[in-house]
Each structure stands twice: as structure tokens, then as C-alpha cells.
Amino acid sequence: MERYDVVVVGGGHAGAEAANAAARAGASTLLLTQNLETIGQMSCNPAIGGIAKGTVVREVDALGGVMGRATDLARIQFRMLNRSKGPAVWSPRAQCDRGLYRRAVRAILERQPRLEFAQGTVSEFLMSGERVVGLRTKEGRSFECSAIVLTAGTFLRGRIHMGTTTQIPAGRSGDAPSVELVETITTQGLRVERFKTGTPPRIDGRTANIAQLERQDGDSKPYWFSSFEKSQHPQQLPCYLTYAGEPVKEIILKHLKESALYGGLISGRGPRYCPSVEDKIVKFPNASRHQVFLEPEGLDTSEMYVNGLSTSLPASVQLEFLRRVPGLEKVRMTRAGYAIEYDYFPPDQLLPTLQVRGIQGLYFAGQINGTTGYEEAAGQGVVAGINAAAGVMNCEPLILGRNQAFIGVMIDDLVNRGVDEPYRLFTSRAEFRLLLRQDNAARRLLPIAERYELLAESELRLLHSVIDSENSALLLADETLISPADANPILESSGSHPITSSVRISELVKRPGVSLSRTLEANGIQIDEDHLAWGEIEIKYAGYINREREAAKRLAEMDDFRLPADLPFRAFNSMSYEAREKLERLRPSTLGQASRIPGLSPSDLQGLVMEVVRRSS
Ligand code: FAD
């Protein structure tokens, strides 16, 4: 029998990262997946990053991961989201060429000498007492190993729905589901539950009247997700914005009973933040229209992804409503949208290392833990891969703290709070979100990368030199005085009042619109602009960051705060809609219980305390 330290099952976003991390950490690793051609396949939207997710991509990269490097090689449009809100919450997001992304992931993985690949559908785990010792595939191959990372995504007993009459067993469109694997796991006593998700139709872009739509170009300023490789980006393409208005609404309402979601066929819960168009129309009846983005699928195809119209209506209805969207009157639909139901394992069955409680050597990562999203899967994949290797090599396991990484926040939420809907990352899930930024991910996680030897010598050298340069920029800003003669022209152009005597550069940079680069330059100090972003944010946001730390401390002290039984949660307007809805449903009796409900943010909890105090005074 062939033998490896670690076998990673699945070649999606969790699997790719787990295999890469285990191999980088020193384990002989096999990536075993149903179809080698689909390694790195994006099941839904060909886009990486976004709010909180972009930071996760940077964290994955800091730990030697694949996602950032592959995105840099495959991106056909880039935008820094939240740019108007200040750099502490900037969120990088890239539209990718689906094929290029897949090939980039495979090529990056093949650079790892300790990583091998095999095609096969795993049907059974081999156990010795309470520890995994190997696995078998449907095709009759067996492998011995000390650890398994399972990353089977939406494939476990996956079932596609299009309308109420078309149901296809599948892991996603075009891929077979994984059935036997669920049975082998549930015989170990694990609970299994069901979630759902959906995807919109794709269209032939040549049949869309693009000229009448609003064109959206990406940013022109260069950006790389990876700290290690400044690869050449492919040609950049625009997206287009249109709207689904009253005519679309009428068609959908007329056919609502034919929707798999509304016809009562699907029982699992879906991701609230990627609602189907049926959901949007039913839940927001007063909205006159909904945004629809036409996003290119790649450089060598005219196919476009219709972002905003995810649906489980029959294909014929999909075509009917697509043709009522302005600009799509004569459109040809290349692929119909669909909903998919799948099994996941409630993640409160996991340790914070992502090892299954009570089963030595078995780790779960990605969508099977009840999450949704490529980045969430990738972040878990890295941690599971490192821990699988650490377990084999008798090293200390990795548990990322909530103040260390968004990945740490996510895993802590998953294993301690469980999930009651597909878990997606938001900045509001993190109480230390001003510390967990995209610009400082490499710096935050460098000690971990060093501890597990995840980076090559050349990568480490590069990172250290960037960090040294960033540190010296901040030091210079603190130590250098700038004269009124040098400072006042800068202040004038930023609309700030002039100074009359010399001040420290760091003092000046605290003012809105005053940049670190211009003030250093005015003093004759030249530093690469890329190495100034970190220092500038540290200076400008120092006050907010300290205040946030204080707020987190206060919140911890209020953990035993009692909540009266008759609280009218729905009326608490200072809290998010999601929080009010969940509190009304679950009615916790203490603030501590409320804090463990998935999706309630620290600011929601603060709002709750304020409401209770106000009512009792
Ligand atoms: P996957 O990417 O699903 O990869 C699973 C891998 O495991 C595959 O390579 C598969 O071949 C392999 N595998 C499965 N079983 C076996 C086996 N027995 N043996 C060997 N290999 C096996 N996310 C969002 O954030 N927003 C959305 O709107 C959204 N919509 C989606 C719509 C659809 C229709 C689907 C299918 C997914 C959608 N997702 C969405 C989720 C997103 O695709 C996943 O979060 C992400 O792909 C999860 O990555 P993963 O690595 O966990 O699993």
C-alpha cells in the first residue's frame, strides 16, 4: 500500500491550501481528489476577496498559501472595496478568469516537492481504534497515512434542484456527489446536517446589449494579494451593471411555487447574504429593482456570470425573466442557475485545531464545516493542513487567536458557537477588526510561518526586508521634525490649518488627508510607497485601535449580564436586523449566551446592553 504522512481529500479551496500547507510544513502529502482537472475549481462566482475575505486571502498568503498567488495570476478586474472609508477597512477583491485560476492553483501546488497527486473518489476511512490509518477509493486504491484532511465541499450527498421537478444528484453542476463517504463518517458517531446554496444562470455575452449598460472598470493602481511574487496580471476586463425591475418581479411572483426553494422541496438553510432572486423579491416587496452585475467568466470566452440572479426556478422561467432585464432582451442562456443541498458536519464537533473530537488524525476543513465561500474554505484549509502535519511530526498544534487573524475568529466561532446557517466572514465578526487588516497580515502571521517553516528562505528574507522598511518609516515619522515651511504647503492642499512651529511628522499625519509619503518626501526622505501604508494606518488610527481594545475589555466584564425574559428584541433599532431576528428566535437569558449566538457582533452586544440599561433605568 502507498504511504503518506497526510492525505488531503478534495481539491477545492480548502483542499488546495491544506495540501500545500502540510507539504510546506514538512509532511509527505497526497492530494486525492475526484477529478484532477477540477483542482482549484470555483463552483460559483469567479471572484476572490471582498469585505473580510480579502484579508483572509492575505492571511493565507502570509502562511505560504496558494490563493493570493493564484488570484494575482488570474485576475481580470481588481477593486479595492471600501476605499472611501479609510485604509483600515480597505478590502481587496478580484474578478478572475475561471480557467486561469484553476491552472494557476495546480501549477503552484506542483511546485511543492513533498506534494503528490492522485485521482479517485474516497469511499472509506481505515481506522485503528480511534485513529485514522488510511483510506480506500471507489476505484479500488488504498493509501496508508497518519492524518487525513477531509475537504469534500458541497459534494456530500449533494442534490441539485432546478424548479420542483428537476433534481439531480451532484456535488455541483457536472460533478458526481459523494455518498459513501458520509456513511463512513457517520458510523463514527458524527452528527450530520443539511445546508443549501445556489448559483445564478450564465449567459452568452455576445447576445447582451452591452452598449446600453453601465460599464464598471477596475482600479488602475496596482495591487498584489501575494507578498512574495509580483506576477504579471492578465489583461483587465470591465463588468456591467443593469437591474432586475418590475417585469422580472412579476414573472418570478407568478412562478414562485415552481421554485425549489419556495415549493417546499429544500429543507436546509441557505446563506442569508447570497440570497436567491426569489428571496429578494419576497423579502423586500417594496424594492422597485435589484442590481444585476454581468461579470466576465474569462479572457477566452464570451460567457458571463449574472451576479444577483441566483435562482432555483425552472430553466424556462429563468430564460423568461432574464429577457426582461434591460440589455438582456435577446440573451441566450448558456447554463441555468440552480440550488444545491448538501450535508455538512456541525463544527462544534471539532477541536480548535480542526481535528474531529475523539478521532485522532482526522481533520475537517471548508464547506463541510458549515461555512460558505472560497476564502473561508482556504483559511480553514491552511490551519487543518498545518495541524495535520504538526500532529504527524509531534509539533505543537496551531490555534490562531481571535486577535491574531480573521481565520482565528472564524475557527473560534465555528467550534465554540456552531452554525445555524452557512457561515460567512464579515468584519463585524471580529472584535479586533482594526488590528486584523489586509495591510498587516504578513506581519501578524510571520511568527507562525516561521514556527512551522512554511516559507522558503527567499520568501522569509523578502518579508523581513519589507517589515524592516515599514518599521523604519514609522520610526522616522516619530523622530523627524517637519518645519512650517515644509509642512504648510502640504497642509494647505489637504485643507488643514497651518503650523507655526516644527512638529513631529507623526503628529501631522494624524490629520485627515495628510499622507506619510508627502511629509517624509518634504523632509527629503525617500521610502518605497508600498512600505508606507502600514505606518500611515498605525499613525492615523492609533486612537480608534486603543478605543476598540477598551471596548472589548468592557464587553468581557459584562458576560454575566442578565437579560429580562420579556425583552422586545425586534424593537432594538441600534442592533443589526440579523441580531434582532436571532435574539427574538433564541431568547437568551444572559449576555454571555447572547454573545455565543452565531452572527451577533460585539457592536450588537453593546447595543443590547445599552437597550437593557435604558429600559431598567
Ligand atoms: P469545494 O470547492 O466544493 O471542493 C470539494 C472538493 O472535494 C472537490 O474537489 C471534489 O471533487 C472533492 N471531493 C468531494 N468528495 C470527494 C471524495 N469522496 N473523494 C475525493 N474527492 C472528493 N460561496 C459563496 O461564498 N457565495 C455563493 O454565492 C456561493 N454559491 C455557491 C453555489 C453553488 C451552486 C455551489 C456548489 C457553491 C457555492 N458557494 C458559494 C460555495 C463555494 O463554492 C464553496 O464555499 C467553496 O468552493 C468551498 O470550498 P471547499 O474546498 O470546501 O469545497
XYZ file of N, CA, C and O and ligand atoms in Angstrom, residues 9-16 32-35 38-45 53 120-123 150-156 171-173 175-179 181 197-200 271 274 305 310 338-340 342 365-368 371-378 424, ligand 1:
317
model
N -8.189 15.022 1.202
C -9.253 14.549 0.307
C -10.016 15.762 -0.226
O -10.642 16.498 0.536
N -9.939 15.988 -1.529
C -10.635 17.122 -2.149
C -9.644 18.162 -2.655
O -8.652 18.467 -1.991
N -9.925 18.672 -3.844
C -9.012 19.643 -4.471
C -9.663 21.000 -4.666
O -9.313 21.735 -5.584
N -10.635 21.343 -3.797
C -11.233 22.691 -3.848
C -10.307 23.672 -3.127
O -9.091 23.453 -3.039
N -10.900 24.712 -2.565
C -10.085 25.790 -1.980
C -9.523 25.372 -0.635
O -8.384 25.725 -0.304
N -10.274 24.606 0.133
C -9.754 24.099 1.397
C -8.693 23.034 1.123
O -7.620 23.032 1.743
N -8.985 22.149 0.189
C -8.068 21.041 -0.100
C -6.731 21.533 -0.641
O -5.663 21.062 -0.231
N -6.783 22.486 -1.573
C -5.540 23.000 -2.166
C -4.650 23.606 -1.086
O -3.444 23.350 -1.027
N -5.699 13.887 -2.880
C -6.504 12.851 -3.527
C -7.881 13.430 -3.814
O -8.601 13.822 -2.891
N -8.226 13.531 -5.084
C -9.494 14.190 -5.399
C -10.185 13.499 -6.560
O -9.536 12.823 -7.381
N -11.495 13.694 -6.631
C -12.332 13.019 -7.626
C -11.848 13.233 -9.045
O -11.964 12.369 -9.891
N -11.375 14.462 -9.335
C -11.009 14.806 -10.707
C -9.870 15.819 -10.669
O -10.056 16.942 -10.198
N -10.230 19.433 -11.909
C -11.023 20.462 -11.211
C -10.339 20.980 -9.942
O -10.978 21.638 -9.113
N -9.051 20.706 -9.786
C -8.336 21.304 -8.643
C -8.444 22.830 -8.785
O -8.182 23.381 -9.852
N -8.847 23.500 -7.723
C -8.969 24.967 -7.749
C -10.199 25.479 -8.466
O -10.308 26.672 -8.741
N -11.147 24.593 -8.739
C -12.378 24.999 -9.435
C -13.221 25.930 -8.556
O -13.397 25.686 -7.368
N -13.710 27.027 -9.173
C -14.626 27.905 -8.446
C -16.043 27.457 -8.789
O -16.454 27.553 -9.943
N -16.780 27.003 -7.770
C -18.095 26.421 -8.041
C -19.106 27.470 -8.446
O -20.094 27.168 -9.089
N -18.875 28.708 -8.018
C -19.905 29.728 -8.233
C -19.258 30.942 -8.887
O -18.724 30.853 -9.987
N -19.264 32.068 -8.209
C -18.768 33.324 -8.767
C -17.243 33.292 -8.956
O -16.531 32.969 -8.014
N -13.045 38.908 3.542
C -12.494 37.784 2.786
C -11.141 38.157 2.160
O -10.228 37.325 2.069
N -9.219 10.011 -7.548
C -10.008 8.905 -7.001
C -11.082 9.453 -6.083
O -10.952 10.560 -5.555
N -12.147 8.666 -5.917
C -13.246 9.075 -5.038
C -13.165 8.264 -3.754
O -13.333 7.032 -3.780
N -12.879 8.931 -2.664
C -12.698 8.222 -1.396
C -14.041 7.703 -0.909
O -15.033 8.446 -0.876
N -14.076 6.419 -0.563
C -15.342 5.835 -0.122
C -15.268 5.339 1.312
O -16.301 5.092 1.933
N -10.163 16.152 5.457
C -11.311 15.975 4.565
C -11.871 17.343 4.173
O -12.219 18.151 5.042
N -11.974 17.587 2.874
C -12.441 18.898 2.380
C -13.409 18.665 1.211
O -13.174 19.105 0.096
N -14.494 17.948 1.474
C -15.362 17.490 0.377
C -16.405 18.521 -0.071
O -17.242 18.225 -0.923
N -16.381 19.731 0.482
C -17.208 20.835 -0.024
C -18.693 20.550 -0.037
O -19.268 20.028 0.921
N -19.324 20.889 -1.164
C -20.783 20.715 -1.296
C -21.131 19.332 -1.860
O -22.251 19.118 -2.311
N -20.143 18.412 -1.823
C -20.336 17.149 -2.540
C -21.052 16.069 -1.731
O -21.535 15.092 -2.296
N -21.091 16.213 -0.390
C -21.612 15.121 0.426
C -23.132 15.012 0.258
O -23.876 15.893 0.666
N -22.367 16.931 -6.915
C -21.572 17.711 -5.956
C -21.628 19.182 -6.306
O -21.519 20.062 -5.460
N -21.727 19.451 -7.592
C -22.034 20.750 -8.191
C -22.302 20.413 -9.650
O -22.085 19.257 -10.055
N -22.707 21.374 -10.452
C -23.088 21.033 -11.824
C -21.936 20.326 -12.539
O -20.805 20.827 -12.563
N -20.471 17.451 -11.685
C -19.645 16.577 -10.835
C -20.534 15.651 -10.014
O -21.558 16.090 -9.466
N -20.083 14.390 -9.877
C -20.879 13.410 -9.125
C -20.840 13.722 -7.631
O -19.853 14.265 -7.133
N -21.906 13.385 -6.895
C -21.887 13.612 -5.443
C -21.044 12.552 -4.742
O -20.664 11.546 -5.343
N -20.789 12.787 -3.483
C -20.032 11.850 -2.654
C -21.011 11.266 -1.648
O -21.537 12.002 -0.816
N -21.287 9.971 -1.754
C -22.341 9.386 -0.920
C -21.756 8.448 0.145
O -22.006 8.593 1.342
N -18.886 8.259 1.411
C -18.027 8.917 2.390
C -18.810 9.382 3.623
O -18.338 9.269 4.749
N -27.264 26.038 -1.008
C -26.781 27.277 -1.595
C -27.253 27.314 -3.046
O -27.889 26.366 -3.518
N -26.969 28.395 -3.735
C -27.468 28.481 -5.108
C -26.558 29.307 -5.983
O -25.660 29.998 -5.492
N -26.790 29.235 -7.261
C -25.957 29.949 -8.223
C -26.852 30.508 -9.339
O -27.914 29.940 -9.619
N -26.443 31.624 -9.951
C -27.290 32.226 -10.997
C -27.032 31.606 -12.375
O -26.062 30.867 -12.548
N -27.326 30.512 2.648
C -26.589 31.691 3.093
C -27.438 32.941 2.920
O -27.827 33.282 1.818
N -26.179 35.642 0.380
C -26.191 35.412 -1.065
C -27.604 34.968 -1.393
O -27.824 33.818 -1.785
N -21.196 35.740 -16.054
C -21.852 35.339 -14.812
C -22.845 36.442 -14.449
O -22.488 37.618 -14.454
N -29.250 34.667 -8.597
C -29.202 33.279 -8.150
C -30.643 32.775 -8.004
O -31.503 33.473 -7.469
N -29.091 27.136 -10.390
C -29.678 26.023 -9.637
C -29.409 26.200 -8.149
O -28.552 26.998 -7.745
N -30.151 25.458 -7.346
C -29.860 25.386 -5.904
C -29.278 24.012 -5.639
O -29.556 23.057 -6.365
N -28.445 23.926 -4.621
C -27.889 22.624 -4.247
C -28.021 22.443 -2.735
O -27.804 23.380 -1.975
N -26.750 19.972 0.470
C -25.618 19.087 0.762
C -25.506 18.851 2.263
O -26.040 19.627 3.060
N -12.070 20.525 6.942
C -11.896 21.937 6.568
C -12.812 22.296 5.411
O -13.074 21.475 4.533
N -13.286 23.539 5.420
C -14.067 24.066 4.292
C -15.559 23.938 4.489
O -16.080 23.886 5.617
N -16.255 23.855 3.363
C -17.721 23.889 3.354
C -18.333 22.780 4.209
O -19.431 22.940 4.725
N -17.627 21.659 4.377
C -18.213 20.567 5.187
C -18.322 20.952 6.657
O -18.973 20.268 7.429
N -19.421 26.256 6.547
C -19.103 27.613 6.067
C -19.529 27.748 4.608
O -19.911 26.771 3.959
N -19.449 28.969 4.094
C -19.670 29.188 2.676
C -18.589 30.148 2.201
O -18.195 31.046 2.942
N -18.108 29.944 1.000
C -17.118 30.868 0.451
C -15.761 30.226 0.258
O -15.338 29.377 1.042
N -15.116 30.665 -0.820
C -13.783 30.127 -1.153
C -12.754 30.503 -0.086
O -11.904 29.707 0.292
N -12.827 31.759 0.370
C -11.794 32.266 1.279
C -11.924 31.608 2.641
O -10.910 31.267 3.274
N -13.169 31.428 3.110
C -13.396 30.755 4.384
C -12.826 29.335 4.310
O -12.206 28.835 5.256
N -13.062 28.685 3.166
C -12.550 27.319 2.983
C -11.020 27.334 2.987
O -10.376 26.511 3.652
N -10.447 28.278 2.279
C -8.984 28.342 2.184
C -8.354 28.558 3.556
O -7.377 27.893 3.920
N -20.386 32.829 7.015
C -19.579 33.662 6.139
C -18.871 34.705 6.994
O -19.402 35.144 8.007
P -15.281 22.518 -2.881
O -14.747 23.695 -3.584
O -16.697 22.139 -3.086
O -14.327 21.294 -3.212
C -14.611 19.992 -2.783
C -13.607 19.054 -3.403
O -13.729 17.772 -2.824
C -13.765 18.876 -4.898
O -12.501 18.930 -5.488
C -14.367 17.487 -5.015
O -14.089 16.875 -6.230
C -13.697 16.794 -3.858
N -14.374 15.611 -3.330
C -15.636 15.523 -2.839
N -15.884 14.277 -2.407
C -14.764 13.558 -2.637
C -14.398 12.210 -2.417
N -15.242 11.333 -1.862
N -13.168 11.804 -2.792
C -12.285 12.661 -3.360
N -12.579 13.941 -3.584
C -13.802 14.389 -3.224
N -19.946 30.532 -1.880
C -20.131 31.828 -1.657
O -19.372 32.424 -0.898
N -21.138 32.508 -2.248
C -22.002 31.890 -3.095
O -22.904 32.525 -3.604
C -21.815 30.523 -3.364
N -22.646 29.878 -4.201
C -22.424 28.579 -4.479
C -23.273 27.957 -5.390
C -23.083 26.642 -5.719
C -24.004 26.011 -6.688
C -22.038 25.933 -5.121
C -21.806 24.498 -5.469
C -21.201 26.544 -4.212
C -21.383 27.872 -3.879
N -20.588 28.551 -2.962
C -20.760 29.870 -2.728
C -19.673 27.863 -2.115
C -18.259 27.745 -2.585
O -18.230 27.120 -3.807
C -17.609 26.920 -1.547
O -17.649 27.638 -0.327
C -16.178 26.552 -1.766
O -15.983 26.027 -3.017
C -15.827 25.557 -0.688
O -14.567 25.060 -0.892
P -14.228 23.607 -0.399
O -12.792 23.420 -0.678
O -14.707 23.417 0.977
O -15.112 22.656 -1.302
